Amino acid sequence: MGVTVCIGDIHGFMEKLGRLWENLEKHIGSAAFQQARIIFLGDYCDRGPHTAKVIDFLSSLPSRYPSQKHVFLAGNHDFAFAAFLHLLPATPSSLALTWAEYEKNEEREGWWSGPGFERMHIQGRRWAGNIRDRFNVKKGMEYKGSIYDAGPTFESYGLPHGHPDLINVVPENHKKFLHDLVWVHEEEEVETGDPEIGCTKLVAVHAGLEKTNSVEEQMNVLYNRDATFPRIEALSGRKNVWDIPLELSEKKVMLVSGHHGTLYVDKLRLIIDECGGLEHLPIAAVVFPSRTIIRDTDLQT
């Protein structure tokens, strides 16, 4: 079955991603690395300075490593970036219907109201907005432009935050990359490295799956990439998607996500996001079957 790697949130940190990639190859070995399944757990943009370079790197991988299998999941930041660029798939003509749930936050978040906003998903408007209260109490730092910290993404394409020309400046291959992101991925057989579990199915999704809702219904939304919801819980949820749904744990299905700004490794539930988009923290990945955590800060000999 070979090696499977799940890589956590990158958030525009190209130098960290480059070091992690090198460390993964050194740890796994060149031959096995060339054949590995690489699952990126989403959130490629925002906060860090090099979103454009990160997407360049990721979109080049299939041609540079043709024997690898690459899976690029959408994170909530990538969803919002795509929404601003009008790239969300299979959306209705009136995305203004997604605004109502967040209307009480419009003034504080300074929703974007430039050209084309009338047909933009709410998360695109929030992503490019100009938040009024600049200090992020939870993170103890200033917001970078919007509630999504999207300012560095605009700057990586040579524009100030919120500039409407972003839709014209982003290269077509970057737009295709964002448009084609999958919302969930399943691997039928992954060797877990845990003797009690052995080989099992793996489900990868950016934030997780809601424990109290039907897994089948959630998977249908994700596979159909149904963007009619104001918020996709499997991409954006917090406490409600932390635990593994009972119907997955009973079948010994492993659930892997990023999103939560932490590293959590249990038998069947893994959260791989040690960085959380913060400059001083590392990007992490988990390698199966060894279940080894590899970071960009590791010193390989």
CSV table of C-alpha atoms in Angstrom, one decimal:
chain,number,residue,atom,x,y,z
A,1,MET,CA,0.0,0.0,0.0
A,2,GLY,CA,3.0,2.3,0.4
A,3,VAL,CA,3.3,5.5,2.3
A,4,THR,CA,0.5,8.0,2.9
A,5,VAL,CA,1.3,11.6,4.1
A,6,CYS,CA,-1.2,14.1,5.4
A,7,ILE,CA,0.1,17.7,5.4
A,8,GLY,CA,-1.4,20.3,7.7
A,9,ASP,CA,-2.3,24.0,7.1
A,10,ILE,CA,0.3,26.0,5.2
A,11,HIS,CA,-1.2,29.5,5.2
A,12,GLY,CA,1.2,31.1,2.7
A,13,PHE,CA,4.5,30.1,4.4
A,14,MET,CA,6.5,28.9,1.3
A,15,GLU,CA,9.8,28.6,3.1
A,16,LYS,CA,8.2,26.3,5.8
A,17,LEU,CA,6.6,24.2,3.1
A,18,GLY,CA,9.8,23.8,1.2
A,19,ARG,CA,11.7,22.7,4.3
A,20,LEU,CA,8.9,20.3,5.2
A,21,TRP,CA,8.9,18.8,1.7
A,22,GLU,CA,12.6,18.2,2.0
A,23,ASN,CA,12.3,16.7,5.4
A,24,LEU,CA,9.5,14.3,4.3
A,25,GLU,CA,11.7,13.0,1.4
A,26,LYS,CA,14.6,12.5,3.7
A,27,HIS,CA,12.5,10.7,6.3
A,28,ILE,CA,10.6,8.5,3.9
A,29,GLY,CA,13.5,7.9,1.5
A,30,SER,CA,13.6,9.1,-2.1
A,31,ALA,CA,12.2,5.9,-3.8
A,32,ALA,CA,9.2,5.5,-1.4
A,33,PHE,CA,8.6,9.3,-1.5
A,34,GLN,CA,8.3,9.3,-5.3
A,35,GLN,CA,5.4,6.8,-5.0
A,36,ALA,CA,3.7,8.3,-1.9
A,37,ARG,CA,0.1,9.4,-1.5
A,38,ILE,CA,0.2,13.0,-0.4
A,39,ILE,CA,-2.9,14.5,1.1
A,40,PHE,CA,-2.9,18.3,1.7
A,41,LEU,CA,-5.5,19.2,4.4
A,42,GLY,CA,-6.2,22.7,3.1
A,43,ASP,CA,-5.7,26.4,4.0
A,44,TYR,CA,-3.0,27.3,1.5
A,45,CYS,CA,-3.6,31.0,1.7
A,46,ASP,CA,-3.7,34.0,4.1
A,47,ARG,CA,-1.6,35.0,7.1
A,48,GLY,CA,1.8,34.1,5.7
A,49,PRO,CA,3.5,36.2,3.0
A,50,HIS,CA,3.7,33.8,0.0
A,51,THR,CA,0.3,32.5,-1.0
A,52,ALA,CA,1.0,32.9,-4.7
A,53,LYS,CA,4.3,31.0,-4.3
A,54,VAL,CA,2.6,28.2,-2.3
A,55,ILE,CA,-0.1,27.7,-5.0
A,56,ASP,CA,2.7,27.8,-7.7
A,57,PHE,CA,4.5,25.0,-5.8
A,58,LEU,CA,1.4,22.9,-5.2
A,59,SER,CA,0.0,23.2,-8.7
A,60,SER,CA,3.4,22.1,-10.1
A,61,LEU,CA,3.6,18.8,-8.1
A,62,PRO,CA,1.7,16.5,-10.5
A,63,SER,CA,4.2,17.3,-13.3
A,64,ARG,CA,7.3,17.2,-11.0
A,65,TYR,CA,6.3,14.1,-9.2
A,66,PRO,CA,4.2,12.1,-11.7
A,67,SER,CA,4.3,8.9,-9.7
A,68,GLN,CA,3.0,10.4,-6.5
A,69,LYS,CA,-0.8,10.7,-5.8
A,70,HIS,CA,-1.7,14.3,-4.8
A,71,VAL,CA,-4.9,15.3,-3.1
A,72,PHE,CA,-5.7,19.0,-2.5
A,73,LEU,CA,-8.5,19.6,0.0
A,74,ALA,CA,-10.2,22.9,0.3
A,75,GLY,CA,-9.9,24.7,3.6
A,76,ASN,CA,-12.2,27.5,4.8
A,77,HIS,CA,-9.7,30.1,3.8
A,78,ASP,CA,-9.3,28.6,0.3
A,79,PHE,CA,-13.1,28.4,0.0
A,80,ALA,CA,-13.3,32.1,0.8
A,81,PHE,CA,-10.5,33.0,-1.6
A,82,ALA,CA,-12.3,31.1,-4.3
A,83,ALA,CA,-15.6,32.8,-3.4
A,84,PHE,CA,-14.0,36.2,-3.9
A,85,LEU,CA,-12.8,35.1,-7.3
A,86,HIS,CA,-16.2,33.8,-8.3
A,87,LEU,CA,-14.8,30.3,-8.6
A,88,LEU,CA,-17.1,28.3,-6.4
A,89,PRO,CA,-18.6,25.3,-8.3
A,90,ALA,CA,-22.3,24.7,-8.9
A,91,THR,CA,-23.5,27.8,-7.1
A,92,PRO,CA,-26.9,29.5,-7.7
A,93,SER,CA,-27.1,32.9,-9.5
A,94,SER,CA,-28.1,34.7,-6.3
A,95,LEU,CA,-25.4,34.0,-3.7
A,96,ALA,CA,-26.8,37.0,-1.8
A,97,LEU,CA,-29.0,34.4,-0.1
A,98,THR,CA,-25.9,33.3,1.9
A,99,TRP,CA,-25.6,36.7,3.6
A,100,ALA,CA,-28.5,36.7,6.0
A,101,GLU,CA,-26.8,34.5,8.7
A,102,TYR,CA,-24.0,36.9,9.1
A,103,GLU,CA,-25.8,40.3,8.7
A,104,LYS,CA,-25.3,41.3,12.3
A,105,ASN,CA,-21.5,41.2,11.7
A,106,GLU,CA,-21.5,43.2,8.5
A,107,GLU,CA,-20.4,46.5,10.0
A,108,ARG,CA,-17.7,45.1,12.3
A,109,GLU,CA,-16.3,42.9,9.6
A,110,GLY,CA,-16.5,45.6,6.9
A,111,TRP,CA,-17.8,43.3,4.2
A,112,TRP,CA,-16.4,43.9,0.7
A,113,SER,CA,-18.7,45.8,-1.5
A,114,GLY,CA,-16.7,46.3,-4.7
A,115,PRO,CA,-17.6,45.3,-8.3
A,116,GLY,CA,-19.6,42.1,-8.4
A,117,PHE,CA,-20.3,41.8,-4.7
A,118,GLU,CA,-24.1,41.3,-5.4
A,119,ARG,CA,-23.4,37.8,-6.7
A,120,MET,CA,-20.7,36.9,-4.2
A,121,HIS,CA,-20.9,34.2,-1.5
A,122,ILE,CA,-20.8,35.7,2.0
A,123,GLN,CA,-17.4,34.1,2.8
A,124,GLY,CA,-15.9,36.0,-0.2
A,125,ARG,CA,-17.2,39.3,1.1
A,126,ARG,CA,-15.9,38.6,4.6
A,127,TRP,CA,-12.5,37.4,3.2
A,128,ALA,CA,-11.8,40.7,1.4
A,129,GLY,CA,-13.5,42.9,3.9
A,130,ASN,CA,-11.8,45.5,6.1
A,131,ILE,CA,-12.4,44.6,9.7
A,132,ARG,CA,-13.1,47.5,12.0
A,133,ASP,CA,-11.7,46.2,15.3
A,134,ARG,CA,-8.1,45.5,14.3
A,135,PHE,CA,-7.0,43.5,17.3
A,136,ASN,CA,-7.6,39.7,17.3
A,137,VAL,CA,-8.1,39.0,21.0
A,138,LYS,CA,-8.1,35.2,20.5
A,139,LYS,CA,-4.7,35.2,18.8
A,140,GLY,CA,-3.2,38.2,20.6
A,141,MET,CA,-2.3,40.0,17.4
A,142,GLU,CA,-3.6,42.4,14.8
A,143,TYR,CA,-5.8,41.2,12.0
A,144,LYS,CA,-4.2,41.3,8.6
A,145,GLY,CA,-6.8,43.2,6.6
A,146,SER,CA,-9.9,41.0,7.2
A,147,ILE,CA,-11.3,38.5,9.6
A,148,TYR,CA,-9.6,35.9,7.4
A,149,ASP,CA,-6.2,37.7,7.5
A,150,ALA,CA,-6.4,37.9,3.7
A,151,GLY,CA,-4.1,41.0,3.4
A,152,PRO,CA,-0.9,39.0,2.8
A,153,THR,CA,-2.7,37.0,0.0
A,154,PHE,CA,-3.5,40.2,-1.9
A,155,GLU,CA,0.1,41.4,-1.3
A,156,SER,CA,1.5,38.2,-2.6
A,157,TYR,CA,-0.1,39.0,-6.0
A,158,GLY,CA,1.2,42.6,-5.8
A,159,LEU,CA,-2.0,44.3,-4.7
A,160,PRO,CA,-3.2,46.1,-1.5
A,161,HIS,CA,-5.8,44.3,0.6
A,162,GLY,CA,-9.3,44.4,-0.9
A,163,HIS,CA,-8.2,45.6,-4.3
A,164,PRO,CA,-10.8,44.5,-6.9
A,165,ASP,CA,-8.2,43.8,-9.6
A,166,LEU,CA,-7.2,40.6,-7.8
A,167,ILE,CA,-9.6,38.6,-9.9
A,168,ASN,CA,-7.7,39.8,-13.0
A,169,VAL,CA,-4.2,39.3,-11.5
A,170,VAL,CA,-4.5,35.8,-10.2
A,171,PRO,CA,-3.1,33.5,-12.9
A,172,GLU,CA,-5.4,31.1,-14.6
A,173,ASN,CA,-3.6,28.0,-13.3
A,174,HIS,CA,-4.1,29.3,-9.7
A,175,LYS,CA,-7.8,29.8,-10.4
A,176,LYS,CA,-8.0,26.3,-11.8
A,177,PHE,CA,-6.2,25.0,-8.7
A,178,LEU,CA,-8.7,26.8,-6.4
A,179,HIS,CA,-11.7,25.8,-8.4
A,180,ASP,CA,-10.7,22.1,-8.5
A,181,LEU,CA,-10.1,21.7,-4.7
A,182,VAL,CA,-12.0,18.7,-3.3
A,183,TRP,CA,-13.9,19.1,-0.1
A,184,VAL,CA,-13.4,15.5,1.2
A,185,HIS,CA,-11.2,12.6,0.3
A,186,GLU,CA,-11.4,8.9,1.1
A,187,GLU,CA,-8.6,6.3,0.9
A,188,GLU,CA,-10.0,2.8,1.1
A,189,GLU,CA,-6.9,1.2,2.5
A,190,VAL,CA,-4.3,2.9,4.7
A,191,GLU,CA,-1.9,1.0,7.0
A,192,THR,CA,-2.3,2.9,10.3
A,193,GLY,CA,0.7,1.6,12.1
A,194,ASP,CA,-1.6,0.7,15.1
A,195,PRO,CA,-1.8,-3.0,15.7
A,196,GLU,CA,-5.3,-2.7,17.1
A,197,ILE,CA,-6.6,-1.0,13.9
A,198,GLY,CA,-4.3,-2.4,11.2
A,199,CYS,CA,-5.3,-1.4,7.7
A,200,THR,CA,-8.4,0.8,7.5
A,201,LYS,CA,-10.3,3.4,5.5
A,202,LEU,CA,-9.1,7.0,5.9
A,203,VAL,CA,-11.4,10.1,5.5
A,204,ALA,CA,-9.7,13.4,5.2
A,205,VAL,CA,-11.5,16.7,5.4
A,206,HIS,CA,-10.3,20.2,6.4
A,207,ALA,CA,-12.1,20.7,9.8
A,208,GLY,CA,-13.8,17.4,10.5
A,209,LEU,CA,-17.3,15.9,10.5
A,210,GLU,CA,-20.2,16.8,12.8
A,211,LYS,CA,-20.7,14.1,15.4
A,212,THR,CA,-24.4,14.7,15.7
A,213,ASN,CA,-25.4,14.8,12.1
A,214,SER,CA,-25.6,12.0,9.5
A,215,VAL,CA,-22.2,11.2,8.0
A,216,GLU,CA,-23.9,10.2,4.7
A,217,GLU,CA,-25.7,13.6,4.4
A,218,GLN,CA,-22.5,15.5,5.2
A,219,MET,CA,-20.5,13.5,2.7
A,220,ASN,CA,-23.1,14.2,0.0
A,221,VAL,CA,-22.7,17.9,0.6
A,222,LEU,CA,-19.0,17.6,0.4
A,223,TYR,CA,-18.8,15.4,-2.7
A,224,ASN,CA,-21.3,17.7,-4.4
A,225,ARG,CA,-19.4,20.8,-3.3
A,226,ASP,CA,-22.7,22.4,-2.4
A,227,ALA,CA,-21.9,26.1,-1.9
A,228,THR,CA,-25.4,27.2,-1.2
A,229,PHE,CA,-24.8,27.1,2.6
A,230,PRO,CA,-23.4,30.2,4.2
A,231,ARG,CA,-20.9,28.1,6.2
A,232,ILE,CA,-19.7,24.6,5.4
A,233,GLU,CA,-19.2,23.0,8.8
A,234,ALA,CA,-16.8,20.4,7.6
A,235,LEU,CA,-14.5,23.2,6.4
A,236,SER,CA,-15.1,25.8,9.1
A,237,GLY,CA,-16.5,24.1,12.3
A,238,ARG,CA,-14.7,24.0,15.6
A,239,LYS,CA,-16.1,22.2,18.6
A,240,ASN,CA,-18.8,20.5,16.6
A,241,VAL,CA,-16.3,18.7,14.4
A,242,TRP,CA,-13.6,17.9,16.8
A,243,ASP,CA,-14.8,14.4,17.8
A,244,ILE,CA,-15.1,11.5,15.4
A,245,PRO,CA,-18.7,10.5,14.5
A,246,LEU,CA,-19.8,7.3,16.2
A,247,GLU,CA,-20.7,5.6,12.9
A,248,LEU,CA,-17.1,6.1,11.8
A,249,SER,CA,-15.4,5.0,15.0
A,250,GLU,CA,-17.6,1.8,15.1
A,251,LYS,CA,-16.3,0.9,11.7
A,252,LYS,CA,-12.8,1.8,12.7
A,253,VAL,CA,-12.5,4.5,10.0
A,254,MET,CA,-9.8,7.0,10.6
A,255,LEU,CA,-10.7,10.7,10.3
A,256,VAL,CA,-7.8,13.2,9.6
A,257,SER,CA,-8.2,17.0,9.4
A,258,GLY,CA,-6.3,20.2,9.9
A,259,HIS,CA,-7.9,23.6,10.7
A,260,HIS,CA,-7.8,23.7,14.5
A,261,GLY,CA,-4.4,25.2,15.2
A,262,THR,CA,-3.2,22.2,17.2
A,263,LEU,CA,-1.7,18.7,16.9
A,264,TYR,CA,-3.9,15.9,18.2
A,265,VAL,CA,-3.1,12.3,17.4
A,266,ASP,CA,-5.5,9.6,18.7
A,267,LYS,CA,-6.1,6.1,17.4
A,268,LEU,CA,-8.8,7.1,14.8
A,269,ARG,CA,-9.0,10.9,15.1
A,270,LEU,CA,-6.0,13.0,14.0
A,271,ILE,CA,-5.8,16.8,13.7
A,272,ILE,CA,-2.6,18.0,11.9
A,273,ASP,CA,-2.3,21.8,12.2
A,274,GLU,CA,0.5,22.7,14.5
A,275,CYS,CA,1.1,26.0,12.7
A,276,GLY,CA,-2.3,27.6,12.6
A,277,GLY,CA,-0.9,30.3,10.3
A,278,LEU,CA,1.4,31.6,13.0
A,279,GLU,CA,4.9,32.5,11.9
A,280,HIS,CA,6.7,31.1,15.0
A,281,LEU,CA,5.1,27.7,14.8
A,282,PRO,CA,6.0,24.8,12.4
A,283,ILE,CA,4.0,23.2,9.6
A,284,ALA,CA,3.5,19.5,10.4
A,285,ALA,CA,2.7,16.3,8.6
A,286,VAL,CA,1.8,12.8,9.7
A,287,VAL,CA,3.3,9.8,7.8
A,288,PHE,CA,1.6,6.4,7.7
A,289,PRO,CA,2.2,3.6,8.5
A,290,SER,CA,4.7,4.8,11.0
A,291,ARG,CA,2.4,7.6,12.4
A,292,THR,CA,5.5,9.8,12.6
A,293,ILE,CA,5.0,13.5,12.9
A,294,ILE,CA,7.4,15.4,10.6
A,295,ARG,CA,7.8,19.2,10.9
A,296,ASP,CA,9.6,21.8,8.8
A,297,THR,CA,11.8,22.5,11.8
A,298,ASP,CA,13.1,19.0,12.0
A,299,LEU,CA,16.9,18.7,11.4
A,300,GLN,CA,17.5,15.7,9.1
A,301,THR,CA,20.9,14.1,9.0
